[in-house]
Coordinates of C-alpha atoms in Angstrom, one line a residue:
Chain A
X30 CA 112.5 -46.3 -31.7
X31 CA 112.2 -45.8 -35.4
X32 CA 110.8 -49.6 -35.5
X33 CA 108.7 -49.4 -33.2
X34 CA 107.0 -46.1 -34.5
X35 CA 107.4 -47.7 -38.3
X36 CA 105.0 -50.5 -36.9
X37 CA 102.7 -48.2 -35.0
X38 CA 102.2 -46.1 -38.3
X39 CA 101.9 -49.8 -39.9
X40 CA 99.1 -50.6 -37.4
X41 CA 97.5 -47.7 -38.1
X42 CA 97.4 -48.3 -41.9
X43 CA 95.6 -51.6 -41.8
X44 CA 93.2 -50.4 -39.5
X45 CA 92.2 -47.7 -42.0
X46 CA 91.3 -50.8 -43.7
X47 CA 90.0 -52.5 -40.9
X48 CA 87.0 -49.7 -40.1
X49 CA 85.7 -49.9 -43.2
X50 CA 85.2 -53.7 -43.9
X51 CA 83.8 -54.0 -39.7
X52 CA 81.5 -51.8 -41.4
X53 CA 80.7 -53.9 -44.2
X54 CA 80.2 -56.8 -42.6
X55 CA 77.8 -54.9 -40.4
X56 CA 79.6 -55.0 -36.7
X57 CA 80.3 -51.2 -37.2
X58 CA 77.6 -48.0 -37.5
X59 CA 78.8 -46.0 -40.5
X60 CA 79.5 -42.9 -38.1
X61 CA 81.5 -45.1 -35.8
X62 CA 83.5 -46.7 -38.8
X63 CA 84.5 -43.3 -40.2
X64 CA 85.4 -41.8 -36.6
X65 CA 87.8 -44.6 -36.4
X66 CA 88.8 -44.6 -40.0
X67 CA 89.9 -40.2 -39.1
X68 CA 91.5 -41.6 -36.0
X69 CA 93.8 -44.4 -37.7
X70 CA 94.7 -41.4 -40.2
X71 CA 95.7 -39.1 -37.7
X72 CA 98.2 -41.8 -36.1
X73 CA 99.3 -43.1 -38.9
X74 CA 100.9 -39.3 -39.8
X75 CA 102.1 -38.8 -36.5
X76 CA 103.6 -42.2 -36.1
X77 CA 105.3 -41.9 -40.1
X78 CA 106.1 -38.4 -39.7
X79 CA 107.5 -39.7 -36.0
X80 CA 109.9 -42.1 -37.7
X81 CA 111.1 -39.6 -40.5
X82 CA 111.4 -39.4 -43.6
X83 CA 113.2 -41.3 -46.7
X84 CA 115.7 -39.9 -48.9
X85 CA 114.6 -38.2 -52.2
X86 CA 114.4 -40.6 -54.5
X87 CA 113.9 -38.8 -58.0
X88 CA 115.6 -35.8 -58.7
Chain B
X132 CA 117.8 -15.7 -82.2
X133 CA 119.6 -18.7 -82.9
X134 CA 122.1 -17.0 -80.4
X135 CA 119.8 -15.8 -77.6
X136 CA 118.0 -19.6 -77.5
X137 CA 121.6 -20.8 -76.6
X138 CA 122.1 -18.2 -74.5
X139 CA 118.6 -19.6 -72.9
X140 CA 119.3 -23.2 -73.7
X141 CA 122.8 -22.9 -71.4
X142 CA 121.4 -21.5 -68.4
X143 CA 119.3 -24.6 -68.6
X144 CA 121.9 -26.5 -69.1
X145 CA 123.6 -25.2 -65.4
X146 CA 120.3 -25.9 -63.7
X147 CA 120.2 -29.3 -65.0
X148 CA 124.3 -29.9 -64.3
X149 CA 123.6 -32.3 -61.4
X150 CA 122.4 -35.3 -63.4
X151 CA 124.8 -34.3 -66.6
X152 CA 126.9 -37.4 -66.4
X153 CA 125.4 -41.0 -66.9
X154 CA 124.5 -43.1 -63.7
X155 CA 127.8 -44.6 -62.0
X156 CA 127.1 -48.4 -61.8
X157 CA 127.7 -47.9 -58.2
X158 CA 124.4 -46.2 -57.9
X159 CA 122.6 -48.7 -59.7
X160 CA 118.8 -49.7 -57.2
X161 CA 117.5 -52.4 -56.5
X162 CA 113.9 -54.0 -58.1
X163 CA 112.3 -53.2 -54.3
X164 CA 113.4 -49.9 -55.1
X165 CA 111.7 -49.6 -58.3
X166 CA 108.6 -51.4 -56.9
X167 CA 107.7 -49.2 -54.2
X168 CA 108.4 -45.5 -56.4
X169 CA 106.0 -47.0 -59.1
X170 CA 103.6 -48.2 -56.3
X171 CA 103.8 -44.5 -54.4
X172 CA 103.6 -42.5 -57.3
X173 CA 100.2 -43.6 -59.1
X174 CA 98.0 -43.0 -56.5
X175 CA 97.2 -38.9 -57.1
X176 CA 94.2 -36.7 -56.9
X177 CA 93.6 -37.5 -60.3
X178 CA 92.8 -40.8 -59.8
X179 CA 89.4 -39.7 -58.0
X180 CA 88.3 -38.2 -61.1
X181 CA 89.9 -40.6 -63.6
X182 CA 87.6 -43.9 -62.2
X183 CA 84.3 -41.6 -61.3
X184 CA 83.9 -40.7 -65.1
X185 CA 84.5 -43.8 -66.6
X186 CA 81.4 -44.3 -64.7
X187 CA 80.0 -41.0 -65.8
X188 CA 80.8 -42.1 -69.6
X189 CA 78.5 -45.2 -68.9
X190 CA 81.2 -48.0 -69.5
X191 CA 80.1 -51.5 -68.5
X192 CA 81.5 -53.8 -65.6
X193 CA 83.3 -56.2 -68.2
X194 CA 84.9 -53.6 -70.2
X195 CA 86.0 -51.8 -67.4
X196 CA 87.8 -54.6 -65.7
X197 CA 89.0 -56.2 -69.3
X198 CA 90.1 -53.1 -70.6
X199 CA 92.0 -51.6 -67.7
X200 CA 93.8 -55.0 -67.3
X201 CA 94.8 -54.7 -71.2
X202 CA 95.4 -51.0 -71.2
X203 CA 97.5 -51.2 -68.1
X204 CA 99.6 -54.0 -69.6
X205 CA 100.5 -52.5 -72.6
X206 CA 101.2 -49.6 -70.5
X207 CA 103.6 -51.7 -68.2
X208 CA 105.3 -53.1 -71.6
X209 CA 105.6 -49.7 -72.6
X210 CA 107.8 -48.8 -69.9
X211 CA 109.8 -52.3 -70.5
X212 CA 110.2 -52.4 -73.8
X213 CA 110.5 -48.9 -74.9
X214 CA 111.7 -46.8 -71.4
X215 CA 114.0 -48.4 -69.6
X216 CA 116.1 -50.0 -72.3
X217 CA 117.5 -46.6 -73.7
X218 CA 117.4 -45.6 -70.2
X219 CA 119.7 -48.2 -69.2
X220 CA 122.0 -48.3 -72.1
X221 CA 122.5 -44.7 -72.1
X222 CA 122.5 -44.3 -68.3
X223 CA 121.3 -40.1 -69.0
X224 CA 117.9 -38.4 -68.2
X225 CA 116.0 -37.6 -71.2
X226 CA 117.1 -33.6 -70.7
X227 CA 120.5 -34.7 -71.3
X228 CA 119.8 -37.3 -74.1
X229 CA 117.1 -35.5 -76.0
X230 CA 120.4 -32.3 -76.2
X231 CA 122.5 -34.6 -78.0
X232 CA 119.8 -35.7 -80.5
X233 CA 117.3 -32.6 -80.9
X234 CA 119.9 -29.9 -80.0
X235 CA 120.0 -27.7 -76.6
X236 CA 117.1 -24.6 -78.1
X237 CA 114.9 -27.5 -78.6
X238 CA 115.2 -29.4 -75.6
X239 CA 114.6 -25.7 -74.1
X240 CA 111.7 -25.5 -76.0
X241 CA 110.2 -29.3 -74.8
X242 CA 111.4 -28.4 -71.1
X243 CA 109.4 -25.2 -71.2
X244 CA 105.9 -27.1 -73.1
X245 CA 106.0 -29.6 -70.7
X246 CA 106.1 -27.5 -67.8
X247 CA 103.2 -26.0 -69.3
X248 CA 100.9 -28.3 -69.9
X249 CA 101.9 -29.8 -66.8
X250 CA 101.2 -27.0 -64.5
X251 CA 97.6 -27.0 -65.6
X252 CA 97.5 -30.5 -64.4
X253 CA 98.5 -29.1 -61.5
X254 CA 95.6 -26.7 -62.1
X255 CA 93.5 -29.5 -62.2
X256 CA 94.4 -30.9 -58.9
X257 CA 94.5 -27.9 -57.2
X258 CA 90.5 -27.8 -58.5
X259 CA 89.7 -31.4 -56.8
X260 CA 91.2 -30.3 -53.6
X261 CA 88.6 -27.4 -53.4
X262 CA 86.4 -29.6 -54.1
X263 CA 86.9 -31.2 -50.8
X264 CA 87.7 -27.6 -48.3
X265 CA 84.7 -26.2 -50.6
X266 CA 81.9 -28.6 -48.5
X267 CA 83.3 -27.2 -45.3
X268 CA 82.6 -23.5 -46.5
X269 CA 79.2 -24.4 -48.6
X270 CA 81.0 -23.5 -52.1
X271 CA 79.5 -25.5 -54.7
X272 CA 81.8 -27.3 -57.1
X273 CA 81.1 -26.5 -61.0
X274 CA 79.1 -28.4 -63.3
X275 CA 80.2 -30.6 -65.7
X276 CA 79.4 -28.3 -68.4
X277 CA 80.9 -25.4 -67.2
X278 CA 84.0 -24.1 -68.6
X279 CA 84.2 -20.6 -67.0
X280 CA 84.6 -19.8 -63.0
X281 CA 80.7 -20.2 -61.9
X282 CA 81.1 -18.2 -58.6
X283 CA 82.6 -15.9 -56.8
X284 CA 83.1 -18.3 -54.1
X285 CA 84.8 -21.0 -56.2
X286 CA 87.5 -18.5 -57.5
X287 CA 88.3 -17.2 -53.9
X288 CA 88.7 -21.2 -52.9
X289 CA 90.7 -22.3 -55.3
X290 CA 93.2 -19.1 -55.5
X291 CA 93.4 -19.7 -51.4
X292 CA 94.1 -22.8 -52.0
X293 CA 96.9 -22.4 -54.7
X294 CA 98.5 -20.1 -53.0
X295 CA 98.9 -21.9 -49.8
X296 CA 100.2 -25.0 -51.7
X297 CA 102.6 -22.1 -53.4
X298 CA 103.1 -20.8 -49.5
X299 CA 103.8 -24.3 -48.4
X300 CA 106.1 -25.2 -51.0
X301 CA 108.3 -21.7 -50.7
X302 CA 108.7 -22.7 -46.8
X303 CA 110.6 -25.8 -47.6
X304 CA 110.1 -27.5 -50.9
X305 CA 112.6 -30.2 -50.2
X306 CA 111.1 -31.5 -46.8
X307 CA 107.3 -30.8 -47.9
X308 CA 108.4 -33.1 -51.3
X309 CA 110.1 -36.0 -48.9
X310 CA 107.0 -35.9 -46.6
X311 CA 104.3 -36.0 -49.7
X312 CA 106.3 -38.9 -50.5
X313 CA 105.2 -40.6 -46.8
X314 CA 101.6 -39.9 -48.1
X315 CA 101.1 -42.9 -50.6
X316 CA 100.0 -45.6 -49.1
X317 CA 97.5 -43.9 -46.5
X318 CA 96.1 -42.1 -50.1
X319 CA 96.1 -45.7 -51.6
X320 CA 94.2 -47.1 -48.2
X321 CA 91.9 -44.4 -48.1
X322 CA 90.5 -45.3 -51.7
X323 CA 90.6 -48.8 -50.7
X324 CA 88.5 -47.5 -47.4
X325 CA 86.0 -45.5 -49.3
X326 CA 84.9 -48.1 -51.7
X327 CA 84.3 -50.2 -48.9
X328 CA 82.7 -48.3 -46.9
X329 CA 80.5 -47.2 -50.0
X330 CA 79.6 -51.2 -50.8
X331 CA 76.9 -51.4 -48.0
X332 CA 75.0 -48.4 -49.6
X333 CA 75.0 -49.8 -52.9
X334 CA 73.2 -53.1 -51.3
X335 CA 76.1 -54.9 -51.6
X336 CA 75.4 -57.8 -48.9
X337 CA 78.2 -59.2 -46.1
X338 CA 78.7 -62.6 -48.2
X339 CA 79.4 -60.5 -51.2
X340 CA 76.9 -63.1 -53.1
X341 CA 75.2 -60.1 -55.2
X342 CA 78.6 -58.3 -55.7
X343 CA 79.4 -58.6 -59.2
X344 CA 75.3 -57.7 -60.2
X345 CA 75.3 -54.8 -57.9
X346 CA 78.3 -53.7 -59.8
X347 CA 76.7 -54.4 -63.2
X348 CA 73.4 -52.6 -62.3
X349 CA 74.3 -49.8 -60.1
X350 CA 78.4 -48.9 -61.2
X351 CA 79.5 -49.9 -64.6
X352 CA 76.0 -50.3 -66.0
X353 CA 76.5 -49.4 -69.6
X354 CA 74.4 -46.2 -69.0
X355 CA 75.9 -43.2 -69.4
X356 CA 75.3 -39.7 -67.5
X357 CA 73.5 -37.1 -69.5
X358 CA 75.8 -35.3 -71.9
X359 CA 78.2 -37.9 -71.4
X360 CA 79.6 -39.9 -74.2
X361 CA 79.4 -43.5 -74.5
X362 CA 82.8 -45.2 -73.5
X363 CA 83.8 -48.9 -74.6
X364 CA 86.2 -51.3 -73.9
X365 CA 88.4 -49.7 -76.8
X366 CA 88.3 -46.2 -74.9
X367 CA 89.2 -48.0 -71.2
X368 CA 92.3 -49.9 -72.8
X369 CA 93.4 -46.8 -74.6
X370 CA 92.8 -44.4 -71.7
X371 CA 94.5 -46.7 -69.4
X372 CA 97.8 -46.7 -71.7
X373 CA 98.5 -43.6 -72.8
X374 CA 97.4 -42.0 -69.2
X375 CA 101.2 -42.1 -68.5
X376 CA 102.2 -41.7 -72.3
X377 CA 104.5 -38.9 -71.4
X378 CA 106.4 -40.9 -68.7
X379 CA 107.1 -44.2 -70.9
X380 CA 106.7 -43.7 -74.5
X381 CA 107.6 -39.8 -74.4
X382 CA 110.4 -41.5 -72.3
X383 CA 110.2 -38.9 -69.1
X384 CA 110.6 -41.8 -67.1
X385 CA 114.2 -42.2 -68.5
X386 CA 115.2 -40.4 -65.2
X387 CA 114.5 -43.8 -63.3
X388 CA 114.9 -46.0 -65.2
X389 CA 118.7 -45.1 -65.7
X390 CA 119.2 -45.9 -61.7
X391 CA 118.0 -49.8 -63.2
X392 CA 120.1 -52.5 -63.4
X393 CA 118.4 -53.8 -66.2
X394 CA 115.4 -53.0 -68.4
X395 CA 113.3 -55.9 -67.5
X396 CA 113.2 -53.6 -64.4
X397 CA 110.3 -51.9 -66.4
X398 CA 108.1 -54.9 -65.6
X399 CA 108.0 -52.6 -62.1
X400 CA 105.8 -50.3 -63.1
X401 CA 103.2 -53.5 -62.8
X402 CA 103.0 -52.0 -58.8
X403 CA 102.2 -48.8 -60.6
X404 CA 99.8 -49.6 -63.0
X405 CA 97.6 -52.8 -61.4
X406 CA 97.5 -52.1 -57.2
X407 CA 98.0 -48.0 -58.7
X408 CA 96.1 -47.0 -61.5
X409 CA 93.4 -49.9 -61.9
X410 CA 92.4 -50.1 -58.4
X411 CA 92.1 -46.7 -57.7
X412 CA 90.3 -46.1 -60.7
X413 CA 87.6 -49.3 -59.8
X414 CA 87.8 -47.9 -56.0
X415 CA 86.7 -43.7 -57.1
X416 CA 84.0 -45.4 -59.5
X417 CA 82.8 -47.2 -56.6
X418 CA 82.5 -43.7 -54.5
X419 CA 80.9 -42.0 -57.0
X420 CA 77.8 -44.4 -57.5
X421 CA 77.4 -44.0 -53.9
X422 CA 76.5 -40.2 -54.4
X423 CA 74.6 -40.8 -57.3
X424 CA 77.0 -39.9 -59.6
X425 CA 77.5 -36.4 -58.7
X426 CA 81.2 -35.3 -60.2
X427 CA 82.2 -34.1 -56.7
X428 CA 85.4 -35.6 -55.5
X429 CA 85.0 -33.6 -52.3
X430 CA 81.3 -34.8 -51.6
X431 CA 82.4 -38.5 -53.0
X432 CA 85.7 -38.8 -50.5
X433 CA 83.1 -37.4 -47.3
X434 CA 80.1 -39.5 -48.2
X435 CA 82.7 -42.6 -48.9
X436 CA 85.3 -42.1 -46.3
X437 CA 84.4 -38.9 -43.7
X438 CA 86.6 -36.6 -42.8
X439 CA 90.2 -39.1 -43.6
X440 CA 88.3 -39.0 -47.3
X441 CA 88.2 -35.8 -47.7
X442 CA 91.6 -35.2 -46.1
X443 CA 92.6 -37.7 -48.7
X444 CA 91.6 -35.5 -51.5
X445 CA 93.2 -32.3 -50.8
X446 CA 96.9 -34.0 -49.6
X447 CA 96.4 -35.8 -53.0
X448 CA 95.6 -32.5 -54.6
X449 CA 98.7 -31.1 -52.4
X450 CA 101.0 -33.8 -53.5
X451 CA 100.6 -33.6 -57.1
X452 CA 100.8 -29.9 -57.0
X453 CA 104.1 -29.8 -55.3
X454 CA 106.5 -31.1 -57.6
X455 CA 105.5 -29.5 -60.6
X456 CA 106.0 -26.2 -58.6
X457 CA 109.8 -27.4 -58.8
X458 CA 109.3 -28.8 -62.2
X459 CA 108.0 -26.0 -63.6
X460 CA 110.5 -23.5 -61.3
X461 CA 113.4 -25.2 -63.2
X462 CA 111.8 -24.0 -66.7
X463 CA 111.1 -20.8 -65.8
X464 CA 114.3 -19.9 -64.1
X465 CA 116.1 -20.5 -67.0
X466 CA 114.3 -16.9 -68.8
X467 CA 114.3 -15.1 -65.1
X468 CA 118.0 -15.9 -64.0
X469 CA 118.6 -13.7 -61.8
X470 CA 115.2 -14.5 -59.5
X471 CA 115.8 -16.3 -56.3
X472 CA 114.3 -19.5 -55.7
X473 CA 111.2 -18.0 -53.7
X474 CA 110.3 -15.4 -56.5
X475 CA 110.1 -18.4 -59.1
X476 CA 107.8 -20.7 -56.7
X477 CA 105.3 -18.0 -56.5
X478 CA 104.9 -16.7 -59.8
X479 CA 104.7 -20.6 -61.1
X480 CA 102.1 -21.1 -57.8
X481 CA 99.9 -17.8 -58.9
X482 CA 99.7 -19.3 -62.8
X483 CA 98.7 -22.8 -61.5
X484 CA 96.2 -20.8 -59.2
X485 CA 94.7 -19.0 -62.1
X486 CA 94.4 -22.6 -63.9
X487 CA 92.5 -23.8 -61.4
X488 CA 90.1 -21.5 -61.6
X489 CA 88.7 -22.8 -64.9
X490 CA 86.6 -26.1 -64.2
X491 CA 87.1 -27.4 -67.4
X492 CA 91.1 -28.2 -65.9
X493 CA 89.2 -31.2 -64.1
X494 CA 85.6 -31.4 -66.2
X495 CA 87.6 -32.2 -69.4
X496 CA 90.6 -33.6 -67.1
X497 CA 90.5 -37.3 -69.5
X498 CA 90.6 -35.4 -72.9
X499 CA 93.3 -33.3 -70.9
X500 CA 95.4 -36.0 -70.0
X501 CA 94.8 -37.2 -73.7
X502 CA 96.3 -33.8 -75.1
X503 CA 99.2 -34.4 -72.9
X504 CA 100.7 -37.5 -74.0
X505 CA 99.7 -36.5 -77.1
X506 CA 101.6 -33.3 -77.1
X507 CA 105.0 -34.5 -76.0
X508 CA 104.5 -38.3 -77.9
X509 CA 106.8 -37.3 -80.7
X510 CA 110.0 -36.4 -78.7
X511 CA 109.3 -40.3 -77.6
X512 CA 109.4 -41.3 -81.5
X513 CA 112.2 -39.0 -82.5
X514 CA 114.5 -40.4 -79.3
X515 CA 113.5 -44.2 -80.1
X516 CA 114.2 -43.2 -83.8
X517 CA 118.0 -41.8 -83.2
X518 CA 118.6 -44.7 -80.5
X519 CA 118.0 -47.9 -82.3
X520 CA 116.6 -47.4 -86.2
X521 CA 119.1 -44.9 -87.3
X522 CA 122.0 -46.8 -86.6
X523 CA 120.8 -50.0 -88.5
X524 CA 120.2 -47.8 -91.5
X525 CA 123.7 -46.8 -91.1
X526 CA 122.8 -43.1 -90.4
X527 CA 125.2 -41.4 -88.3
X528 CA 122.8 -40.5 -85.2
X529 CA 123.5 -38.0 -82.7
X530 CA 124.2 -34.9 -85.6
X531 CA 123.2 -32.3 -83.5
X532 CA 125.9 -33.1 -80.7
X533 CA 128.8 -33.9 -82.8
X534 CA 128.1 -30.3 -85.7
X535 CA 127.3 -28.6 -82.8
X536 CA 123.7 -27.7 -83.8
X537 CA 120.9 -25.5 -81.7
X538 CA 118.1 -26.5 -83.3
X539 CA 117.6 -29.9 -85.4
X540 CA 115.3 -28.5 -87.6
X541 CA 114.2 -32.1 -88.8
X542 CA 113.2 -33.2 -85.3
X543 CA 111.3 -29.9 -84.9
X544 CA 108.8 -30.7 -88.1
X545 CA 108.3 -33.8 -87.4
X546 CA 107.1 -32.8 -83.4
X547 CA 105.2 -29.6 -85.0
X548 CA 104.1 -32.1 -87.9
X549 CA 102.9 -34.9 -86.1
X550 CA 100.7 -32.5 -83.6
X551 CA 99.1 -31.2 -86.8
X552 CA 98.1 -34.6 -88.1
X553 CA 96.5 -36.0 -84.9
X554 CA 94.6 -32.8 -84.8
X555 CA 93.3 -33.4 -88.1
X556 CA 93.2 -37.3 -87.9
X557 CA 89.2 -38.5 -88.2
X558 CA 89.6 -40.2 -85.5
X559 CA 88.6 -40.1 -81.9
X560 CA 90.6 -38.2 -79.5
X561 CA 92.2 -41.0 -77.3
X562 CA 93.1 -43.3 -80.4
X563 CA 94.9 -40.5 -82.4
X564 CA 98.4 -40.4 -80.6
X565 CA 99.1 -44.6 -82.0
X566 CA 99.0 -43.3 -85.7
X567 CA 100.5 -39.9 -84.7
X568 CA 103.4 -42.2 -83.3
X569 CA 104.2 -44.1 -85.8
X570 CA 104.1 -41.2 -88.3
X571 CA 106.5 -39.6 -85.8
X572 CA 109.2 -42.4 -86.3
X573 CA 108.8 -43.0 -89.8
X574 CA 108.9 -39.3 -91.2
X575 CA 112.3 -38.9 -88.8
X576 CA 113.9 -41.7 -90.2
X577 CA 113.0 -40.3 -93.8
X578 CA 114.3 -37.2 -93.1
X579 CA 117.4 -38.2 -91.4
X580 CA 117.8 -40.7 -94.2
X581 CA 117.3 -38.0 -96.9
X582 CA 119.7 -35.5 -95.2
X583 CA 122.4 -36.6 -93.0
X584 CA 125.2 -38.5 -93.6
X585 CA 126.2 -42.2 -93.4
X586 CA 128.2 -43.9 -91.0
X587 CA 131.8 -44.1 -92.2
X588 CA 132.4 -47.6 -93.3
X589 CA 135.4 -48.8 -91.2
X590 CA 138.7 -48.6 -92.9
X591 CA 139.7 -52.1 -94.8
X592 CA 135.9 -52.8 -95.3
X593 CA 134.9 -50.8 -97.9
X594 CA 133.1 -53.2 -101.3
X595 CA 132.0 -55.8 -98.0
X596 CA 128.6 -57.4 -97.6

C-alpha cells in the first residue's frame, strides 16, 4: 500500500511539472494549466501524507 | 556572574544531553542519506526573495549564471574542506565541541545570539508568507523602502500569521517538523512550475530559439530597479557562498556531518547548492520579471503558479518558521527552566511575530543574511583554529575543558574583535566576512600562542628535532 501511494504522490509530482511546460509549448490555456498544476498539489499531499512520514533526520 | 553563567551554561548543557557523546560508528549514513537532507533543505521561502532581487539589483544573465556556479562551489568546498572533516574526526555537534574549546558561558552566549538572529529570519519568512494570504484579503505588501509597519492591515496579517505557525507548532512540533520535511520537493517543483509557466509571458517561444536573449533583455538585463544597487558578478559569487556561511564555515552543519562516513561526504551539499540554491534562485528571478518586477512573492507565486504558487509560499514560510521555534525554544528554556514546553513555543512565536512586522526583515533580507554569517563567522575561525593549527604549533588546545574554564576570554575578543573590524572594514558589506575570517584565525592563534602553554614534549624526547 505504502508503494503504491509513494508512486501516486510521485505521479503527482511530475505532473506539477507536466502543466506547466503543456502550457509552454502552447497545448494548455494558462487557467487550465494552473487548475491542474492546484490539483497535482493537492494529490501529491494526500498521497505523501497517505504513505507517512520519515524519521527525523536532524536533531 | 561567572557563577550564575554556569549555573545558565548547565541547564543548557541537560537540554542538549542527547547528542553529548560522539556518533557511534554504527550510526554512521549513507551518501543517499546526505544527498537527499541537502537537496530538501535549500529550497525555503527565502529563496523566492533571494533570486527576485538579484534581478531587482540589475545583475546581468552571464554573471548571474557564472557567478552562482562559482559562489555555490566554493560554498560546496566549504562544507568539504572545512565542515565535515572536524565533523567527522571529532564525531560531536558544534554545541558540544565549541564547550570544550570556548568554555560552557560562551557557548551559552553563541547558542542564545544565534537563536536570535535566527528568529528574525524567521521573522522574515513569516513576512513572505503574508505576502501570499495578504492577496486573498487585499492587504498590500510594503515597499521596498519601507522600514516601519505601513498599515494596519499588514500588522494584523502577519501577527495572525505568526501566531498560527506558533499555534501549529505548540499542537505537535515533532509531527508538524516530520511532515514539513515531506514538503521539499513539491516546494522545489513549484519553482520549477512557476518559471515555466512565466516563460510564455516573457515571449519566450515553444522551440526556446530566443531563450537566452529574452533572458538577457527582459531578466538579468544589467538594469537595475530604482534605488537599487548595482550587483556584479563579484556580489553573485559572494552572495551565493556565504548565504549558508553559518552552516559550513561557522561549522553549524557539524551536527550532520558527524553521522558521515567520511568528509568527502561534503561534496553532498552539491544537491543543496546547484538543483537547491541556484535553481531556485534563477527560477524566483524568472517569476518576478513576469510581474514586472514587483517585490511581491505572494503576487509573483499567483501570477507564476495560481493558487499551488501561492500555497507554495506560505508552506515555505511555514517550514522555515518551524524549526527555529524549536531552535530558538532550546535557548530560551535554558533562562526560564521551569516553563513547560508550550509556554516557551509561544513566547519565541509572539517575538518572531513582532519581527515580522518590520518589512525591512525581508526588504533588506540579502544584507540580512549577510549580517548573519557574518555574526557567527568567527566561532568557525576560532574552532578551525583549536582543531588543526594549534596543535602544529605545539599549543596545547582544548584549555578551557581540561582548567575547567567558563569563559575563554581569548576566544571572546577575538569574536567581539572581529565583529568590530568588518563593521569598520571599507569595504562592501558582502565581501567583509573573508578578511574578518582570516583576522579571526590569525589573532586566536596569536593569542593562544602568547598565553597558553605548550604541549609537553614526550618523555625521552626532549633536545630532538
Amino acid at each position: 500500500m505504502r508503494i503504491l501511494l509513494g508512486a501516486a504522490a510521485l505521479l503527482c509530482l511530475v505532473l506539477c511539472i507536466l502543466f506547466p511546460l503543456m502550457h509552454f509549448l502552447g497545448v494548455l490555456e494558462e487557467a487550465a494549466f494552473k487548475q491542474g498544476l492546484a490539483m497535482s498539489s493537492l494529490g501529491w499531499f494526500l498521497f505523501r501524507a497517505g504513505k507517512g512520514q520519515p524519521e527525523a533526520t536532524r536533531n | 556572574m561567572p557563577l550564575k553563567l554556569s549555573g545558565l551554561a548547565a541547564r543548557m548543557d541537560r537540554l542538549y544531553e542527547y547528542d553529548r557523546e560522539p556518533v557511534a560508528s554504527h550510526k554512521l549514513q549513507g551518501g543517499a542519506r546526505f544527498a537527499g537532507l541537502f537537496a530538501g533543505e535549500h529550497v525555503a521561502a527565502t529563496e523566492f526573495v533571494i533570486g527576485a532581487f538579484f534581478v531587482l539589483h540589475g545583475v546581468g544573465a552571464r554573471d548571474l549564471f557564472l557567478g552562482l556556479l562559482l559562489g555555490n562551489l566554493l560554498a560546496v568546498l566549504s562544507w568539504t574542506l572545512v565542515c565535515a572533516p572536524i565533523a567527522v574526526q571529532t564525531r560531536l555537534t558544534l554545541y558540544w565541541y565549541l564547550r570544550r574549546i570556548a568554555g560552557p558561558g560562551l557557548t551559552f552566549v553563541y547558542n542564545i545570539a544565534n537563536g536570535f538572529l535566527y528568529s528574525i529570519l524567521a521573522g522574515a519568512m513569516i513576512s513572505v508568507a503574508a505576502s501570499a494570504v495578504g492577496l486573498a484579503f487585499g492587504v498590500k505588501t510594503p515597499a521596498l523602502t519601507d522600514v516601519m509597519p505601513a498599515s494596519f492591515g499588514w500588522v494584523v496579517l502577519t501577527i495572525s500569521i505568526g501566531l498560527t505557525f506558533t499555534v501549529l507548532a505548540i499542537l505537535g512540533f515533532e509531527k508538524l517538523s516530520r511532515f514539513a520535511e515531506l514538503c521539499s520537493p513539491w516546494i522545489f517543483a513549484i519553482f520549477i512550475a512557476g518559471a515555466i509557466g512565466t516563460l510564455p509571458r516573457l515571449g519566450v517561444h515553444a522551440s526556446l530559439d530566443n531563450f537566452w536573449e529574452v533572458m538577457q533583455t527582459k531578466v538579468w538585463n544589467g538594469v537595475p530597479s530604482p534605488g537599487q544597487e548595482q550587483f556584479h558578478l563579484r556580489h553573485i559569487v559572494f552572495f551565493a557562498w556565504f548565504a549558508n556561511l553559518a552552516f559550513h564555515i561557522a561549522l553549524s552543519d557539524m551536527a550532520l556531518f558527524r553521522y558521515a562516513k567520511s568528509w568527502k561526504y561534503g561534496l553532498y551539499s552539491a544537491f543543496g547548492m546547484y538543483p537547491g540554491h541556484m535553481l531556485a534562485w534563477i527560477c524566483s528571478g524568472i517569476m518576478v520579471a513576469g510581474v514586472n518586477r514587483e517585490m511581491n512573492p505572494g503576487l509573483m507565486a499567483f501570477q507564476a503558479a495560481g493558487l499551488a504558487g501561492v500555497a507554495a509560499v506560505v508552506v515555505a514560510g511555514w517550514t522555515t518558521a518551524n524549526p527555529t521555534f524549536y531552535r530558538v525554544g532550546l535557548a530560551i528554556q535554558t533562562v526560564t527552566p521551569n516553563w513547560p514546553r508550550w509556554k516557551v513555543t509561544l513566547a519565541v512565536g509572539v517575538v518572531t511575530s513582532v519581527f515580522s512586522t518590520f518589512p525591512i526583515v525581508f526588504t533588506r533580507l540579502l544584507d540580512y543574511v549577510a549580517i548573519y554569517g557574518l555574526v557567527l563567522m568567527p566561532v568557525g575561525a576560532i574552532v578551525l583554529a583549536e582543531h588543526w593549527i594549534l596543535p602544529r604549533l605545539g599549543v596545547e588546545p582544548y584549555q578551557a575543558e581540561k582548567r575547567g574554564l567558563v569563559f575563554n576570554w581569548q576566544a571572546a575578543v577575538v569574536w567581539a574583535g572581529t565583529i568590530g573590524i568588518c563593521a569598520l572594514l571599507p569595504l562592501h558589506l558582502y565581501f567583509r566576512w573573508l578578511p574578518g575570517y582570516l583576522f579571526a584565525v590569525l589573532s586566536y592563534t596569536g593569542l593562544k600562542m602568547a598565553f597558553n602553554p605548550k604541549i609537553p614534549a614526550p618523555a625521552g624526547r626532549e633536545g630532538g628535532r
